[in-house]
Coordinates of C-alpha atoms and ligand atoms in Angstrom, one line a residue:
Chain X
X291 CA 12.7 -5.6 -11.1
X292 CA 16.0 -6.9 -8.5
X293 CA 16.3 -2.7 -8.0
X294 CA 12.8 -2.7 -7.1
X295 CA 13.1 -5.3 -4.9
X296 CA 15.9 -3.2 -3.3
X297 CA 14.7 0.0 -2.7
X298 CA 11.5 -1.5 -1.2
X299 CA 13.6 -3.0 1.5
X300 CA 15.4 0.3 2.1
X301 CA 11.9 2.2 2.0
X302 CA 10.5 0.2 4.9
X303 CA 13.5 -0.4 6.7
X304 CA 13.5 2.9 8.5
X305 CA 11.5 4.5 10.6
X306 CA 11.5 8.2 8.8
X307 CA 9.1 6.6 6.0
X308 CA 6.7 4.9 8.5
X309 CA 6.8 8.5 10.3
X310 CA 5.7 10.5 6.9
X311 CA 3.5 8.1 6.2
X312 CA 1.5 8.3 9.2
X313 CA 1.5 12.0 9.1
X314 CA 0.2 11.9 5.6
X315 CA -2.7 9.7 6.6
X316 CA -3.3 11.7 9.8
X317 CA -3.8 14.9 7.5
X318 CA -5.9 13.5 5.0
X319 CA -8.2 12.2 7.4
X320 CA -7.9 15.1 9.9
X321 CA -8.3 18.1 7.8
X322 CA -10.9 16.5 5.5
X323 CA -13.2 15.9 8.5
X324 CA -12.2 19.3 10.1
X325 CA -13.1 21.2 6.6
X326 CA -16.4 19.0 6.6
X327 CA -16.7 20.8 10.5
X328 CA -16.3 23.7 8.9
X329 CA -18.7 23.4 5.9
X330 CA -21.3 22.2 8.2
X331 CA -21.2 25.4 10.7
X332 CA -21.1 27.5 7.2
X333 CA -23.6 25.8 4.9
X334 CA -23.5 26.7 1.7
X335 CA -26.4 29.1 0.2
X336 CA -26.6 26.9 -3.0
X337 CA -26.1 23.3 -1.8
X338 CA -27.0 22.1 -5.9
X339 CA -23.4 23.8 -6.4
X340 CA -21.9 22.1 -2.8
X341 CA -18.7 19.5 -3.7
X342 CA -19.4 17.1 -1.0
X343 CA -16.7 15.1 -2.0
X344 CA -14.1 17.6 -2.6
X345 CA -14.9 19.0 0.8
X346 CA -13.9 15.4 2.5
X347 CA -11.0 15.0 0.2
X348 CA -9.5 18.1 1.3
X349 CA -6.9 16.9 3.5
X350 CA -4.9 16.0 0.6
X351 CA -4.3 19.5 -0.1
X352 CA -2.5 19.5 3.2
X353 CA -1.2 15.6 3.1
X354 CA 0.6 16.5 -0.4
X355 CA 3.5 18.3 1.4
X356 CA 4.2 15.2 4.0
X357 CA 4.6 12.9 0.5
X358 CA 6.3 15.3 -1.5
X359 CA 9.0 15.9 1.6
X360 CA 9.1 11.7 1.8
X361 CA 10.3 12.0 -2.2
X362 CA 12.8 14.2 -1.5
X363 CA 14.4 12.2 1.4
X364 CA 14.4 9.0 -0.3
X365 CA 17.3 10.4 -2.4
X366 CA 19.0 13.4 -0.4
X367 CA 18.9 11.1 2.5
X368 CA 21.4 8.6 0.8
X369 CA 23.7 11.8 -0.3
X370 CA 23.6 12.9 3.5
X371 CA 25.3 9.5 4.4
X372 CA 27.3 8.5 1.6
X373 CA 25.3 5.7 1.0
X374 CA 24.4 6.9 -2.5
X375 CA 27.9 5.1 -3.4
X376 CA 27.2 2.0 -2.0
X377 CA 23.9 2.1 -4.0
X378 CA 25.8 3.0 -7.1
X379 CA 28.5 0.6 -6.6
X380 CA 25.9 -2.2 -6.3
X381 CA 23.6 -1.0 -9.3
X382 CA 26.0 1.4 -11.4
X383 CA 23.3 1.9 -13.9
X384 CA 21.7 5.1 -12.0
X385 CA 18.7 6.0 -14.3
X386 CA 17.2 2.3 -13.3
X387 CA 17.9 3.3 -9.5
X388 CA 16.0 6.0 -9.8
X389 CA 13.4 4.4 -11.8
X390 CA 13.1 1.4 -8.8
X391 CA 13.0 4.2 -6.1
X392 CA 9.9 6.1 -7.8
X393 CA 8.3 2.9 -8.6
X394 CA 8.5 1.7 -5.0
X395 CA 7.7 5.1 -3.8
X396 CA 4.4 5.4 -5.9
X397 CA 3.3 2.3 -5.1
X398 CA 3.5 2.5 -1.6
X399 CA 2.1 5.8 -1.3
X400 CA -0.6 4.8 -3.4
X401 CA -1.3 2.1 -1.1
X402 CA -1.2 3.6 2.0
X403 CA -3.4 6.8 0.8
X404 CA -6.0 4.9 -1.2
X405 CA -7.4 3.7 2.6
X406 CA -7.1 6.7 4.1
X407 CA -8.7 8.8 1.6
X408 CA -11.6 6.2 1.4
X409 CA -11.5 6.9 5.7
X410 CA -11.7 10.2 4.9
X411 CA -14.5 10.7 2.7
X412 CA -16.7 8.3 4.6
X413 CA -16.0 10.5 7.9
X414 CA -16.4 13.9 6.0
X415 CA -19.9 12.4 4.8
X416 CA -21.2 11.6 8.3
X417 CA -20.1 15.1 9.4
X418 CA -21.7 16.5 6.2
X419 CA -24.7 14.6 7.1
X420 CA -25.7 17.0 9.9
X421 CA -26.8 19.6 7.5
X422 CA -27.7 16.5 4.6
X423 CA -25.1 17.6 2.3
X424 CA -23.5 14.3 2.6
X425 CA -23.0 12.1 -0.7
X426 CA -22.4 8.5 -1.3
X427 CA -20.1 6.5 -2.7
X428 CA -22.3 6.2 -5.8
X429 CA -22.2 9.9 -6.5
X430 CA -21.0 10.4 -10.0
X431 CA -17.1 11.2 -9.5
X432 CA -16.9 10.1 -6.2
X433 CA -14.8 6.9 -6.9
X434 CA -12.8 8.6 -9.8
X435 CA -12.2 11.4 -7.1
X436 CA -11.0 8.9 -4.1
X437 CA -8.8 6.8 -6.7
X438 CA -7.9 10.2 -7.7
X439 CA -6.6 11.8 -4.5
X440 CA -4.4 8.8 -3.9
X441 CA -3.0 8.9 -7.4
X442 CA -2.4 12.7 -6.7
X443 CA -0.2 12.0 -3.5
X444 CA 1.8 9.2 -5.1
X445 CA 2.6 11.7 -8.0
X446 CA 3.6 14.2 -5.8
X447 CA 5.8 12.1 -4.1
X448 CA 7.5 11.2 -7.1
X449 CA 8.2 15.1 -7.6
X450 CA 9.7 15.2 -4.6
X451 CA 12.0 12.2 -5.6
X452 CA 12.9 14.2 -9.1
X453 CA 13.4 17.3 -7.2
X454 CA 15.7 15.4 -4.5
X455 CA 17.5 13.9 -7.3
X456 CA 18.4 17.0 -9.0
X457 CA 19.3 19.1 -6.1
X458 CA 20.9 16.6 -3.8
X459 CA 20.5 18.2 -0.3
X460 CA 17.5 17.7 2.0
X461 CA 16.8 21.5 2.8
X462 CA 17.2 22.6 -0.9
X463 CA 15.0 20.0 -1.8
X464 CA 12.5 20.6 0.8
X465 CA 12.5 24.1 -0.1
X466 CA 12.1 23.5 -3.6
X467 CA 9.1 20.9 -3.4
X468 CA 6.9 23.2 -1.6
X469 CA 8.0 25.8 -4.2
X470 CA 6.4 23.5 -6.9
X471 CA 3.2 22.9 -5.0
X472 CA 2.7 26.5 -3.5
X473 CA 5.1 28.6 -5.3
X474 CA 3.3 29.3 -8.9
X475 CA 0.0 30.2 -7.3
X476 CA 1.4 32.4 -4.9
X477 CA 2.9 34.3 -7.7
X478 CA -0.7 34.9 -9.5
X479 CA -1.0 37.5 -6.6
X480 CA 1.4 39.5 -8.6
X481 CA 0.5 39.3 -11.9
X482 CA -2.6 40.7 -14.2
X483 CA -5.9 39.0 -13.9
X484 CA -6.1 37.2 -17.1
X485 CA -2.4 35.7 -17.1
X486 CA -2.9 34.8 -13.2
X487 CA -5.7 32.5 -14.3
X488 CA -3.8 30.7 -17.0
X489 CA -0.9 30.5 -14.4
X490 CA -2.9 29.0 -11.5
X491 CA -4.6 26.7 -14.1
X492 CA -1.7 25.1 -16.0
X493 CA 0.7 24.7 -11.8
X494 CA 1.1 21.7 -11.2
X495 CA -1.1 21.0 -7.5
X496 CA -4.2 23.0 -9.0
X497 CA -4.3 21.3 -12.4
X498 CA -3.6 18.0 -10.3
X499 CA -5.9 18.6 -7.5
X500 CA -8.9 18.7 -9.8
X501 CA -9.1 15.1 -10.0
X502 CA -10.1 15.2 -6.3
X503 CA -13.5 17.3 -6.8
X504 CA -16.5 16.6 -8.5
X505 CA -17.9 19.9 -9.6
X506 CA -15.4 21.4 -11.9
X507 CA -15.2 25.1 -11.9
X508 CA -14.0 27.3 -14.8
X509 CA -10.5 28.6 -12.6
X510 CA -8.8 24.7 -13.1
X511 CA -8.5 22.4 -15.9
X512 CA -10.6 19.1 -15.9
X513 CA -9.7 16.3 -14.1
X514 CA -8.1 14.1 -16.5
X515 CA -6.2 16.8 -18.8
X516 CA -5.5 18.2 -15.3
X517 CA -3.9 15.3 -14.1
X518 CA -2.2 14.8 -17.3
X519 CA -0.3 18.3 -16.5
X520 CA 0.1 16.9 -13.4
X521 CA 2.2 14.1 -14.9
X522 CA 3.8 15.8 -17.3
X523 CA 5.6 18.0 -14.4
X524 CA 6.5 14.7 -12.6
X525 CA 7.9 13.4 -15.7
X526 CA 10.0 16.3 -16.6
X527 CA 11.4 16.8 -12.8
X528 CA 12.5 12.8 -12.7
X529 CA 13.9 13.3 -16.3
X530 CA 16.0 16.5 -14.3
X531 CA 17.2 14.3 -12.0
X532 CA 17.8 11.3 -14.3
X533 CA 20.2 13.5 -16.5
X534 CA 21.6 14.9 -13.2
X535 CA 22.5 11.4 -11.3
X536 CA 23.9 10.1 -15.1
X537 CA 26.0 13.0 -16.0
X538 CA 27.7 14.1 -12.5
X539 CA 29.8 12.0 -9.9
X540 CA 28.3 10.3 -7.2
Chain B
X191 CA 43.3 -7.5 -11.6
X192 CA 42.7 -4.1 -11.7
X193 CA 44.5 -1.8 -14.4
X194 CA 44.8 1.7 -14.3
X195 CA 46.0 3.6 -17.6
X196 CA 46.9 7.4 -17.3
X197 CA 44.0 7.8 -14.8
X198 CA 43.6 11.1 -14.5
X199 CA 40.6 13.0 -12.7
X200 CA 40.1 17.2 -12.4
X201 CA 38.0 18.5 -9.7
X202 CA 37.6 22.3 -10.8
X203 CA 41.1 23.3 -12.0
X204 CA 43.0 21.1 -9.4
X205 CA 44.1 17.5 -9.9
X206 CA 43.3 15.0 -7.6
X207 CA 44.7 12.3 -9.3
X208 CA 46.9 12.8 -12.6
X209 CA 48.6 10.2 -15.2
X210 CA 48.1 7.0 -12.5
X211 CA 49.3 3.7 -14.3
X212 CA 49.4 0.8 -12.3
X213 CA 48.3 -2.6 -12.0
X214 CA 46.7 -4.3 -8.8
X215 CA 47.2 -8.3 -9.2
X216 CA 45.4 -11.2 -8.0
X217 CA 46.7 -13.6 -5.0
X218 CA 48.2 -11.2 -2.6
X219 CA 47.6 -8.0 -0.8
X220 CA 48.5 -4.6 -2.5
X221 CA 48.9 -1.5 0.2
X222 CA 47.5 1.7 -1.5
X223 CA 49.5 4.2 0.5
X224 CA 50.1 8.0 0.3
X225 CA 49.7 11.3 2.4
X226 CA 46.5 12.8 3.2
X227 CA 44.8 14.4 0.1
X228 CA 47.1 12.1 -2.2
X229 CA 44.3 10.9 -4.1
X230 CA 43.8 7.3 -2.6
X231 CA 40.1 8.0 -2.6
X232 CA 39.7 9.0 -5.6
X233 CA 41.2 6.7 -7.1
X234 CA 39.1 4.0 -5.6
X235 CA 35.8 6.1 -6.5
X236 CA 37.4 5.9 -10.0
X237 CA 37.9 2.4 -9.8
X238 CA 34.3 1.8 -9.3
X239 CA 33.0 3.9 -11.7
X240 CA 31.6 6.4 -9.0
X241 CA 33.4 9.4 -10.5
X242 CA 34.3 9.6 -14.1
X243 CA 37.9 10.1 -15.3
X244 CA 39.0 13.3 -16.6
X245 CA 41.3 11.4 -18.6
X246 CA 42.5 7.9 -18.8
X247 CA 40.5 4.8 -17.9
X248 CA 40.8 1.8 -15.4
X249 CA 39.4 -1.8 -15.7
X250 CA 38.5 -4.6 -13.0
X251 CA 38.9 -8.0 -14.2
X252 CA 39.5 -6.9 -18.1
X253 CA 36.1 -4.5 -18.2
X254 CA 35.3 -1.2 -16.8
X255 CA 33.3 -1.6 -13.8
X256 CA 29.9 -0.6 -14.9
X257 CA 30.0 -3.3 -17.3
X258 CA 29.9 -5.4 -14.9
X259 CA 26.0 -7.3 -14.5
X260 CA 26.1 -8.0 -10.9
X261 CA 29.2 -6.0 -9.7
X262 CA 28.9 -7.2 -6.3
X263 CA 29.9 -10.7 -7.0
X264 CA 33.1 -9.3 -8.5
X265 CA 34.6 -6.4 -6.4
X266 CA 33.6 -5.6 -2.8
X267 CA 34.4 -2.1 -1.6
X268 CA 34.5 -0.1 1.5
X269 CA 34.8 3.2 0.9
X270 CA 33.3 5.5 3.5
X271 CA 32.3 2.8 7.1
X272 CA 29.6 5.2 8.1
X273 CA 27.8 5.3 4.7
X274 CA 24.7 3.6 6.3
X275 CA 21.3 5.0 7.2
X276 CA 21.4 5.7 10.9
X277 CA 18.2 4.2 11.1
X278 CA 18.2 1.1 9.1
X279 CA 19.7 -2.2 10.5
X280 CA 23.0 -3.9 8.9
X281 CA 20.6 -7.0 8.6
X282 CA 17.9 -4.4 6.0
X283 CA 21.2 -2.8 4.6
X284 CA 22.7 -5.8 3.4
X285 CA 19.8 -7.1 2.3
X286 CA 18.9 -4.6 -0.3
X287 CA 22.3 -4.7 -1.4
X288 CA 21.7 -8.5 -1.9
X289 CA 18.3 -8.3 -3.3
X290 CA 19.7 -5.4 -6.0
X291 CA 22.4 -8.3 -7.4
X292 CA 20.2 -11.2 -6.9
X293 CA 22.0 -12.9 -3.8
X294 CA 20.3 -14.9 -1.5
X295 CA 19.4 -13.6 2.2
X296 CA 21.9 -16.7 3.4
X297 CA 25.1 -14.2 2.4
X298 CA 23.6 -11.5 4.2
X299 CA 23.4 -14.1 7.4
X300 CA 27.0 -15.3 6.5
X301 CA 28.7 -12.0 5.9
X302 CA 27.3 -10.9 9.5
X303 CA 28.2 -13.6 11.4
X304 CA 31.7 -13.4 9.6
X305 CA 32.4 -9.5 10.8
X306 CA 31.0 -10.8 14.6
X307 CA 27.8 -8.7 14.1
X308 CA 25.2 -11.1 15.0
X309 CA 24.2 -9.9 18.3
X310 CA 23.5 -6.3 16.6
X311 CA 22.0 -7.5 13.2
X312 CA 19.1 -6.0 14.0
X313 CA 19.8 -2.9 15.5
X314 CA 20.0 0.6 13.8
X315 CA 23.0 1.5 12.5
X316 CA 23.6 4.7 13.5
X317 CA 24.2 4.0 17.1
X318 CA 26.6 1.7 16.4
X319 CA 30.8 2.8 17.6
X320 CA 33.3 3.5 14.4
X321 CA 34.6 0.0 14.5
X322 CA 31.2 -1.5 14.2
X323 CA 30.8 0.5 11.6
X324 CA 33.7 -0.5 9.9
X325 CA 32.8 -4.2 10.4
X326 CA 29.3 -3.5 8.8
X327 CA 31.2 -1.9 6.2
X328 CA 33.4 -5.2 5.6
X329 CA 30.5 -6.8 5.6
X330 CA 29.4 -5.1 2.7
X331 CA 32.5 -5.7 1.0
X332 CA 32.4 -9.2 1.5
X333 CA 28.5 -9.6 0.3
X334 CA 29.0 -11.0 -3.1
X335 CA 32.1 -13.4 -2.3
X336 CA 33.8 -11.2 -4.6
X337 CA 37.1 -11.8 -6.2
X338 CA 38.3 -8.7 -5.9
X339 CA 38.4 -6.2 -2.7
X340 CA 38.8 -2.7 -2.7
X341 CA 38.9 -1.2 0.7
X342 CA 39.9 2.3 1.8
X343 CA 41.4 2.7 5.1
X344 CA 39.4 -0.6 6.7
X345 CA 41.9 -0.4 9.9
X346 CA 40.0 3.1 10.9
X347 CA 38.7 2.8 14.4
X348 CA 39.3 -1.0 14.5
X349 CA 40.3 -2.2 18.1
X350 CA 43.2 -4.1 18.4
X351 CA 41.6 -7.5 18.3
X352 CA 39.9 -6.0 14.8
X353 CA 43.0 -5.1 13.0
X354 CA 44.5 -8.5 14.0
X355 CA 41.3 -9.9 12.6
X356 CA 41.4 -8.0 9.1
X357 CA 45.5 -9.0 9.2
X358 CA 44.3 -12.0 8.9
X359 CA 41.2 -12.0 6.9
X360 CA 43.2 -9.9 4.0
X361 CA 45.8 -12.6 4.2
X362 CA 43.1 -15.5 3.7
X363 CA 41.3 -13.7 0.8
X364 CA 44.9 -12.8 -0.9
X365 CA 45.6 -16.2 -0.3
X366 CA 42.5 -17.7 -2.0
X367 CA 43.8 -15.7 -5.2
X368 CA 42.0 -13.0 -4.6
X369 CA 42.9 -9.4 -5.8
X370 CA 43.1 -7.1 -2.5
X371 CA 43.9 -3.6 -2.7
X372 CA 44.0 -1.6 0.4
X373 CA 44.5 1.8 1.5
X374 CA 46.1 2.8 4.9
X375 CA 47.8 5.3 7.1
X376 CA 49.1 2.7 9.2
X377 CA 52.6 2.0 8.1
X378 CA 53.2 -1.0 10.7
X379 CA 50.3 -2.7 9.7
X380 CA 51.0 -2.4 6.2
X381 CA 54.1 -3.9 6.7
X382 CA 52.8 -7.0 8.2
X383 CA 49.8 -7.2 5.8
X384 CA 50.8 -6.2 2.0
X385 CA 53.2 -8.1 0.0
X386 CA 53.2 -4.9 -2.9
X387 CA 52.7 -1.3 -2.6
X388 CA 51.7 1.1 -4.8
X389 CA 52.5 4.8 -3.3
X390 CA 51.1 8.0 -4.7
X391 CA 51.8 11.7 -3.6
X392 CA 50.0 14.4 -5.1
X393 CA 48.0 12.4 -7.4
X394 CA 51.3 11.4 -9.1
X395 CA 52.5 7.6 -8.9
X396 CA 55.7 7.3 -6.4
X397 CA 56.1 3.4 -6.6
X398 CA 54.8 0.2 -7.7
X399 CA 56.6 -2.6 -6.4
X400 CA 57.3 -5.2 -4.0
X401 CA 57.1 -4.3 -0.1
X402 CA 60.7 -5.7 0.7
X403 CA 62.5 -4.3 -2.4
X404 CA 60.6 -1.0 -1.6
X405 CA 62.3 -0.7 1.6
X406 CA 65.3 -2.3 0.4
X407 CA 66.0 0.1 -2.0
X408 CA 65.4 3.1 0.0
X409 CA 68.0 2.2 2.3
X410 CA 66.0 2.2 5.6
X411 CA 65.1 -0.4 7.7
X412 CA 61.1 -0.1 8.3
X413 CA 58.4 1.0 5.5
X414 CA 57.5 3.8 7.6
X415 CA 60.9 5.5 7.1
X416 CA 60.9 4.4 3.4
X417 CA 57.6 6.0 3.4
X418 CA 58.5 9.2 4.5
X419 CA 61.5 9.6 2.4
X420 CA 59.6 8.6 -0.8
X421 CA 56.6 10.9 -0.3
X422 CA 58.5 13.9 1.4
X423 CA 58.7 16.0 -1.9
X424 CA 55.3 15.0 -2.4
X425 CA 53.1 15.9 0.9
X426 CA 50.7 18.8 0.9
X427 CA 49.9 18.8 4.4
X428 CA 52.7 18.8 6.6
X429 CA 52.8 18.5 10.6
X430 CA 54.7 21.5 12.1
X431 CA 58.2 20.1 13.4
X432 CA 58.4 19.6 16.9
X433 CA 62.0 20.6 18.5
X434 CA 64.2 18.0 18.9
X435 CA 61.6 15.2 16.9
X436 CA 63.4 13.2 14.3
X437 CA 61.6 13.2 10.9
Ligands
ATP647 N1 34.6 16.0 -5.2 C1 35.7 16.3 -5.1 N2 35.4 18.0 -5.4 C2 36.6 18.2 -5.4 N3 38.0 17.9 -4.6 C3 37.9 16.5 -4.5 C4 36.6 16.0 -4.9 N4 37.3 14.7 -3.8 C5 38.6 15.0 -3.5 N5 39.0 16.2 -3.8 C6 40.2 16.7 -3.9 O1 40.6 15.7 -4.5 C7 42.5 14.9 -3.7 C8 42.4 13.6 -3.4 O2 41.4 13.7 -2.3 P1 41.3 12.1 -1.9 O3 40.2 12.2 -0.9 O4 41.6 11.4 -3.0 O5 42.6 12.3 -0.8 P2 43.4 10.5 -0.1 O6 44.6 10.0 -0.4 O7 42.0 9.7 0.2 O8 43.5 11.6 1.6 P3 43.2 10.9 2.6 O9 44.5 10.0 3.4 O10 42.9 12.2 3.8 O11 41.9 10.0 3.3 C9 42.1 16.3 -1.9 O12 43.1 18.0 -2.5 C10 40.6 16.6 -2.1 O13 40.8 17.6 -1.8
MG648 MG1 40.8 8.8 1.7

């Protein structure tokens, strides 16, 4: 508990946190509106299969990079400045420090993302209303998709933290978190169709993003299982980071 | 009280610290001396449980550092003055550390005042001069009102007033019965401050003795001459000789 409070103080006492979160919010809302406008200008042939919820939440797919990088920075910054030694001198149990960072990060990212996602939904639907493609909050799955989108971003931030704790360097960590989020999908271009579909389905981002849509298609996992897969990746990467922190010199 | 027993640390195939056995006692300032690369900073990281010894062990007040539940209340350390997030203020830097060890906010304000950073408490630390950062580092070490202080070159970057202030502070802390272990390359300053010295060279113990007897046994009149004599064989990085300059 005291570790969590300490990490929250650190988290909110630097401008870089605010900048990352502000850019995430801007991307969530901005790209949601932009994508809705694109869809309005090119209305779907079959409105029944149109995912008005998913379209308005599409900004999450861009904002994920901002929160992923924030997750990396939370720990690589401490290594860059030698502050990590002060941190571990104050709390020699390193795994609880990482857990405190993960909790602070996930909590704040979720709390900031949720209103942004709600805003993107409202703004997106008002754009889609021009072609009568809009839906309301009571649309089945809409509430789950909205909360899910904020949860997705919180988990991506934790993935960034796990990667950062493992690699300890900002440049490498940022590159790696981009790799985790888009690497497998890029790889599918080089694979035979069947394998490509499987790789795509089980990749962290496509699996986790299913929760932000309501019309589920066969190329991806369903919302629940998909999110569970994302959580497994996050847990795995965080465990890797914890292992590295525990076993090597600070 | 700090007790190191056969403390050894190897990085790759190179020994940074080898077979160090020494005791740092409470109630006096113990200077930790050695040429560049001798292993002083490494030893301090080992004491603080930041690096794992290859062999041997070290305890603070009878226990491994990591075994202390709220270590800042036991041991205050300054390893590197620049170890602050450049965007964070001294106040928040110290407050986060205080919270992690269950220390009250009043301690934060106390140590900020004690090191003379009151005016700068809410400014971003990245803009501070080295001396200001050094003061923040000392504030960090004092935060938990610890019984043991471990300071790696705390005089770096301090002005004359700052150096005198640290000298007085270290003596006061030792006078209160605390253990004060401080490394420095400033021999004249150490001669004024330390009562006991631990000298290492190339990672090995060279001397562990009272300041007065170290100087007396060397046959020299100053700590600096005694130190150069003692560590001459164990100095790795030597400056080129100047014509006509004495050693
Ligand atoms: N993390 C590390 N990895 C590899 N080698 C290291 C590491 N830390 C220290 N060393 C090496 O160990 C030796 C001792 O270094 P250390 O920093 O402890 O010396 P020092 O006595 O503090 O020197 P100075 O007076 O210059 O600060 C040096 O040769 C250094 O290069
Ligand atoms: Mg050093």
